[in-house]
Short mmCIF file of C-alpha atoms in Angstrom, two decimals:
data_model
loop_
_atom_site.label_atom_id
_atom_site.label_comp_id
_atom_site.label_asym_id
_atom_site.label_seq_id
_atom_site.Cartn_x
_atom_site.Cartn_y
_atom_site.Cartn_z
CA GLY U 28 114.28 95.10 -13.50
CA ALA U 29 115.32 94.02 -16.96
CA VAL U 30 117.33 96.61 -18.82
CA VAL U 31 118.16 96.83 -22.50
CA SER U 32 120.80 99.21 -23.73
CA GLN U 33 121.59 100.46 -27.19
CA HIS U 34 124.78 101.94 -28.47
CA PRO U 35 125.23 104.46 -29.87
CA SER U 36 122.24 106.55 -28.91
CA TRP U 37 122.87 108.92 -31.77
CA VAL U 38 125.01 108.64 -34.87
CA ILE U 39 125.60 110.72 -37.96
CA CYS U 40 127.28 109.12 -40.94
CA LYS U 41 127.98 109.95 -44.53
CA SER U 42 126.09 108.38 -47.37
CA GLY U 43 127.69 105.14 -48.50
CA THR U 44 129.21 104.21 -45.17
CA SER U 45 128.08 101.47 -42.80
CA VAL U 46 126.87 101.87 -39.25
CA LYS U 47 126.61 99.24 -36.53
CA ILE U 48 124.08 99.52 -33.73
CA GLU U 49 124.37 97.32 -30.66
CA CYS U 50 121.54 96.07 -28.50
CA ARG U 51 122.39 94.49 -25.17
CA SER U 52 120.31 92.88 -22.47
CA LEU U 53 122.15 93.91 -19.34
CA ASP U 54 120.77 91.68 -16.61
CA PHE U 55 119.00 88.85 -18.38
CA GLN U 56 119.48 86.49 -21.26
CA ALA U 57 117.49 87.14 -24.37
CA THR U 58 116.82 84.29 -26.72
CA THR U 59 114.89 86.55 -29.00
CA MET U 60 115.47 90.16 -29.88
CA PHE U 61 113.48 92.37 -32.18
CA TRP U 62 114.52 95.34 -34.28
CA TYR U 63 112.05 98.11 -34.98
CA ARG U 64 112.21 101.24 -37.05
CA GLN U 65 110.30 104.39 -36.31
CA PHE U 66 109.90 107.32 -38.66
CA PRO U 67 109.10 110.75 -37.23
CA LYS U 68 105.64 110.92 -35.72
CA GLN U 69 104.88 107.37 -36.77
CA SER U 70 104.54 104.06 -35.03
CA LEU U 71 107.13 101.35 -34.66
CA MET U 72 107.46 98.90 -37.50
CA LEU U 73 109.13 95.56 -37.00
CA MET U 74 112.13 95.04 -39.24
CA ALA U 75 113.35 91.65 -38.13
CA THR U 76 113.32 89.04 -35.41
CA SER U 77 116.69 87.90 -34.18
CA ASN U 78 117.21 84.54 -32.48
CA GLU U 79 120.47 83.68 -30.80
CA GLY U 80 122.62 81.42 -32.92
CA SER U 81 120.43 81.48 -35.99
CA LYS U 82 119.65 83.71 -38.92
CA ALA U 83 117.34 86.61 -38.42
CA THR U 84 113.85 86.58 -39.84
CA TYR U 85 113.11 89.70 -41.83
CA GLU U 86 109.75 91.28 -42.39
CA GLN U 87 108.48 91.70 -45.90
CA GLY U 88 110.03 94.65 -47.64
CA VAL U 89 113.11 94.81 -45.42
CA GLU U 90 116.34 94.26 -47.33
CA LYS U 91 118.33 91.64 -45.48
CA ASP U 92 121.52 92.52 -47.34
CA LYS U 93 121.21 96.11 -46.30
CA PHE U 94 120.20 95.59 -42.69
CA LEU U 95 122.51 92.90 -41.37
CA ILE U 96 121.51 91.42 -38.05
CA ASN U 97 123.74 89.26 -35.89
CA HIS U 98 122.64 87.72 -32.60
CA ALA U 99 125.90 86.15 -31.53
CA SER U 100 125.16 85.74 -27.84
CA LEU U 101 122.24 85.70 -25.43
CA THR U 102 122.92 89.29 -24.46
CA LEU U 103 123.92 90.96 -27.71
CA SER U 104 122.34 91.61 -31.06
CA THR U 105 123.72 93.98 -33.64
CA LEU U 106 122.12 95.76 -36.57
CA THR U 107 124.45 96.97 -39.30
CA VAL U 108 123.10 99.40 -41.85
CA THR U 109 125.29 98.88 -44.88
CA SER U 110 125.90 101.52 -47.52
CA ALA U 111 123.62 103.89 -45.72
CA HIS U 112 121.59 106.46 -47.62
CA PRO U 113 119.63 109.47 -46.38
CA GLU U 114 116.38 107.51 -46.60
CA ASP U 115 117.78 105.16 -43.95
CA SER U 116 117.74 108.01 -41.47
CA SER U 117 115.39 106.93 -38.73
CA PHE U 118 115.01 105.96 -35.10
CA TYR U 119 115.96 102.32 -34.55
CA ILE U 120 114.71 100.56 -31.45
CA CYS U 121 115.51 97.06 -30.28
CA SER U 122 113.71 94.93 -27.77
CA ALA U 123 114.59 91.75 -25.97
CA GLU U 124 112.43 88.93 -24.72
CA GLY U 125 113.34 87.16 -21.52
CA ARG U 126 114.63 83.62 -21.92
CA GLU U 127 112.68 82.25 -19.01
CA GLY U 128 109.45 82.98 -20.76
CA VAL U 129 108.63 85.94 -18.63
CA TYR U 130 106.61 87.59 -21.20
CA GLU U 131 107.47 91.11 -21.80
CA GLN U 132 109.56 92.77 -24.40
CA TYR U 133 112.03 95.14 -22.86
CA PHE U 134 112.80 98.03 -25.13
CA GLY U 135 116.07 99.78 -25.58
CA PRO U 136 116.23 103.58 -25.57
CA GLY U 137 116.66 103.75 -29.34
CA THR U 138 119.35 104.93 -31.74
CA ARG U 139 118.88 107.99 -33.86
CA LEU U 140 120.61 107.52 -37.24
CA THR U 141 121.13 110.48 -39.52
CA VAL U 142 122.70 109.88 -42.91
CA THR U 143 124.03 112.95 -44.67
CA ALA P 229 95.11 89.54 -39.25
CA GLN P 230 96.70 91.06 -36.23
CA SER P 231 96.31 94.79 -35.83
CA VAL P 232 95.96 97.55 -33.33
CA THR P 233 93.87 100.64 -33.86
CA GLN P 234 94.20 103.85 -31.94
CA PRO P 235 91.36 105.99 -33.33
CA ASP P 236 92.56 109.26 -31.87
CA ILE P 237 95.66 110.66 -33.53
CA HIS P 238 95.83 113.65 -31.24
CA ILE P 239 94.09 114.58 -28.00
CA THR P 240 94.24 117.83 -26.07
CA VAL P 241 93.15 117.99 -22.44
CA SER P 242 93.43 120.55 -19.69
CA GLU P 243 95.67 119.84 -16.75
CA GLY P 244 93.67 118.17 -14.03
CA ALA P 245 91.07 116.81 -16.40
CA SER P 246 90.47 113.12 -16.91
CA LEU P 247 91.88 111.23 -19.85
CA GLU P 248 90.91 108.21 -21.87
CA LEU P 249 92.91 106.91 -24.80
CA ARG P 250 91.25 104.31 -26.94
CA CYS P 251 92.76 101.11 -28.26
CA ASN P 252 91.10 98.34 -30.24
CA TYR P 253 92.85 95.22 -31.38
CA SER P 254 92.45 92.27 -33.65
CA TYR P 255 94.42 89.19 -32.68
CA GLY P 256 94.11 85.53 -33.48
CA ALA P 257 94.87 84.21 -30.03
CA THR P 258 94.53 85.41 -26.48
CA PRO P 259 96.51 88.62 -26.55
CA TYR P 260 98.94 90.16 -24.22
CA LEU P 261 98.21 93.88 -24.19
CA PHE P 262 100.47 96.79 -23.39
CA TRP P 263 100.51 100.53 -23.20
CA TYR P 264 103.74 102.44 -23.72
CA VAL P 265 104.59 106.12 -23.49
CA GLN P 266 107.25 107.82 -25.54
CA SER P 267 108.62 111.30 -25.00
CA PRO P 268 110.16 113.11 -27.98
CA GLY P 269 113.41 111.51 -29.05
CA GLN P 270 113.18 108.88 -26.34
CA GLY P 271 112.55 105.18 -26.19
CA LEU P 272 109.45 103.44 -24.95
CA GLN P 273 108.44 103.26 -21.34
CA LEU P 274 105.99 100.58 -20.27
CA LEU P 275 102.97 102.02 -18.49
CA LEU P 276 101.08 98.80 -17.87
CA LYS P 277 100.34 95.38 -19.27
CA TYR P 278 97.60 92.80 -19.24
CA PHE P 279 98.21 89.08 -19.45
CA SER P 280 95.25 87.54 -17.67
CA GLY P 281 93.12 87.83 -14.57
CA ASP P 282 91.62 91.07 -13.36
CA THR P 283 90.60 93.06 -16.40
CA LEU P 284 91.36 96.38 -14.75
CA VAL P 285 95.11 96.84 -14.50
CA GLN P 286 97.00 99.51 -12.70
CA GLY P 287 100.17 100.99 -14.06
CA ILE P 288 102.75 103.58 -13.27
CA LYS P 289 102.16 107.32 -13.07
CA GLY P 290 98.54 106.86 -12.04
CA PHE P 291 97.43 105.19 -15.27
CA GLU P 292 95.04 102.29 -15.51
CA ALA P 293 93.55 100.31 -18.36
CA GLU P 294 90.59 98.03 -18.74
CA PHE P 295 90.51 94.98 -20.95
CA LYS P 296 87.12 94.33 -22.52
CA ARG P 297 87.19 91.14 -24.50
CA SER P 298 83.70 91.61 -25.94
CA GLN P 299 84.76 94.94 -27.41
CA SER P 300 88.34 93.95 -28.23
CA SER P 301 89.42 97.06 -26.44
CA PHE P 302 92.11 98.04 -23.97
CA ASN P 303 91.53 101.70 -23.19
CA LEU P 304 93.95 103.69 -21.09
CA ARG P 305 92.68 106.09 -18.44
CA LYS P 306 93.95 108.59 -15.95
CA PRO P 307 91.67 110.52 -13.59
CA SER P 308 93.74 113.70 -13.46
CA VAL P 309 96.28 114.59 -16.11
CA HIS P 310 99.52 116.37 -15.29
CA TRP P 311 101.46 118.57 -17.69
CA SER P 312 104.28 116.02 -17.64
CA ASP P 313 101.96 113.45 -19.21
CA ALA P 314 102.23 115.18 -22.58
CA ALA P 315 103.79 112.57 -24.86
CA GLU P 316 103.03 109.95 -27.47
CA TYR P 317 101.14 106.87 -26.29
CA PHE P 318 101.26 103.52 -28.02
CA CYS P 319 99.04 100.53 -27.51
CA ALA P 320 100.56 97.16 -28.44
CA VAL P 321 99.46 93.55 -28.64
CA GLY P 322 101.64 90.48 -28.74
CA ALA P 323 102.25 86.92 -27.67
CA LEU P 324 105.17 84.88 -26.43
CA GLY P 325 107.78 84.44 -29.12
CA ASN P 326 106.02 86.74 -31.50
CA GLN P 327 106.40 90.31 -32.51
CA PHE P 328 104.50 93.16 -31.04
CA TYR P 329 101.95 94.98 -33.14
CA PHE P 330 101.77 98.65 -32.36
CA GLY P 331 99.01 101.12 -32.90
CA THR P 332 99.80 104.32 -34.72
CA GLY P 333 99.96 106.23 -31.49
CA THR P 334 98.02 109.03 -29.84
CA SER P 335 99.73 112.33 -29.23
CA LEU P 336 98.65 113.95 -25.99
CA THR P 337 98.85 117.69 -25.42
CA VAL P 338 98.15 119.07 -21.97
CA ILE P 339 96.94 122.64 -21.63
CA PRO P 340 97.90 124.44 -18.41
#
């Protein structure tokens, strides 16, 4: 079945530094990938939609200069949290949609970011 | 506007008892509907999905869900709950090329 991986699974960084999170579709090509954020005991909230070869579309209230998304290939999207602050600490989950229109979003295992 | 409502924030059931988790949605087009389960600190695992056809869908781990268009509902059921079913359950609605909308989740506790 379709598998999506995320790396790293867990990262701690100091305030003011940047962190890059990778999302890879391992056995299929993903034209579209989505980035979600989940606060403790809350639901997933979409941050942005990433399309291969084009700029990401950000949801209202999400700072595009802070959360840089790059979807450089059909199997890789990256989320970079720039100048991270403690309030950016969260669980970040990506998902990928199959290129052949097989409709399901395959979710990665998530990345736990802690900013100290 | 698109939205998903899970009315029950937390449910406690005894092991072996039946379970029903409620989900209501509002969506402008014919929805694709999903149920996911999430264990603490883990990602999402798909339990089942509905695209079209038979309105009663079977999923993994003995779960099933029934799509009722007239009620805009997609409730999840399991006839006999196991202690390992304790987790957070999310209902989601979406469409091709569009984002998923998630409910706020229902936390399930299973009493031995």
